[in-house]
Amino acid sequence: HGTDKMVATAKALALAKAKAKANLKNKTILLTGAMIPYAFGGSSDGFFNLGCALAYVQTLTQNVYITMQGQSFLWNEVQKNSILGKFEKI
């Protein structure tokens, strides 16, 4: 997922999850992406973030999360800091 709209997508998923029937309600949803796209070559963080997401999805409770830079954040407790190039808890 692109990082610029990731928080908005997480919010939309959380709202849909709250209104959904059992199939979606009982899920743990993680969004992840790359601050440095793979297409730019070399040192993308995308594979690291994907690995972290796979680990977190096995341990987190059912909710919607963003996983970036080795951290997981609840959908409503995170923002992207474009100046510092990272996600941070609010």
Coordinates of C-alpha atoms in Angstrom, one line a residue:
H1 CA 0.0 0.0 0.0
G2 CA 1.2 3.5 -0.7
T3 CA 2.2 5.2 2.6
D4 CA 0.6 8.6 1.9
K5 CA -2.9 7.3 2.2
M6 CA -2.3 4.3 4.5
V7 CA -3.8 5.9 7.6
A8 CA -7.0 6.8 5.7
T9 CA -7.3 3.3 4.3
A10 CA -6.8 1.8 7.8
K11 CA -9.6 4.0 9.1
A12 CA -11.9 3.0 6.3
L13 CA -11.2 -0.7 7.0
A14 CA -11.8 -0.3 10.7
L15 CA -15.1 1.4 10.1
A16 CA -16.1 -1.3 7.6
K17 CA -15.0 -4.0 10.1
A18 CA -17.2 -2.5 12.8
K19 CA -20.2 -2.6 10.6
A20 CA -19.4 -6.0 9.0
K21 CA -20.8 -9.4 9.7
A22 CA -18.8 -12.1 11.4
N23 CA -16.4 -12.8 8.5
L24 CA -14.7 -9.5 8.7
K25 CA -15.2 -8.8 12.4
N26 CA -13.1 -11.8 13.4
K27 CA -10.0 -10.7 11.4
T28 CA -6.7 -9.1 12.2
I29 CA -5.9 -6.7 9.4
L30 CA -2.4 -5.2 8.8
L31 CA -1.4 -2.7 6.3
T32 CA 2.2 -2.3 5.3
G33 CA 4.3 -0.7 2.6
A34 CA 7.6 0.8 1.9
M35 CA 8.9 4.3 2.7
I36 CA 11.6 3.6 0.0
P37 CA 10.0 1.9 -3.0
Y38 CA 11.7 -1.2 -4.4
A39 CA 11.6 0.4 -7.8
F40 CA 14.1 3.0 -6.5
G41 CA 16.6 0.2 -6.2
G42 CA 18.9 -1.0 -3.5
S43 CA 17.7 -0.5 0.0
S44 CA 13.9 -0.7 0.1
D45 CA 12.4 -1.4 3.5
G46 CA 9.4 -3.2 1.9
F47 CA 10.6 -6.7 2.5
F48 CA 11.5 -6.0 6.1
N49 CA 8.1 -4.4 6.7
L50 CA 6.4 -7.4 5.1
G51 CA 8.3 -9.8 7.3
C52 CA 7.3 -7.8 10.4
A53 CA 3.7 -7.8 9.3
L54 CA 3.7 -11.6 8.9
A55 CA 5.1 -11.9 12.5
Y56 CA 2.7 -9.3 14.0
V57 CA -0.4 -10.8 12.4
Q58 CA 0.1 -14.0 14.4
T59 CA 0.3 -12.2 17.7
L60 CA -2.0 -9.1 17.6
T61 CA -5.6 -9.1 18.6
Q62 CA -8.4 -8.7 16.1
N63 CA -8.3 -5.1 14.9
V64 CA -6.8 -2.9 12.1
Y65 CA -3.1 -2.0 12.3
I66 CA -0.3 -0.4 10.3
T67 CA 3.0 -2.1 10.5
M68 CA 6.1 -0.1 9.5
Q69 CA 9.7 0.1 10.5
G70 CA 9.4 -2.9 12.9
Q71 CA 6.5 -1.4 14.8
S72 CA 2.8 -2.0 14.8
F73 CA 0.3 0.8 15.4
L74 CA -3.5 0.7 15.9
W75 CA -5.3 2.4 13.0
N76 CA -6.4 5.3 15.2
E77 CA -3.1 5.8 17.0
V78 CA -0.8 6.5 14.1
Q79 CA 0.2 9.2 11.7
K80 CA 2.8 9.5 9.0
N81 CA 5.5 12.0 9.6
S82 CA 6.5 13.0 6.1
I83 CA 9.3 15.3 7.3
L84 CA 11.0 12.5 9.3
G85 CA 9.9 9.8 6.8
K86 CA 8.4 7.5 9.4
F87 CA 5.2 6.5 11.1
E88 CA 4.7 7.5 14.7
K89 CA 2.2 7.0 17.5
I90 CA -0.2 9.8 18.3

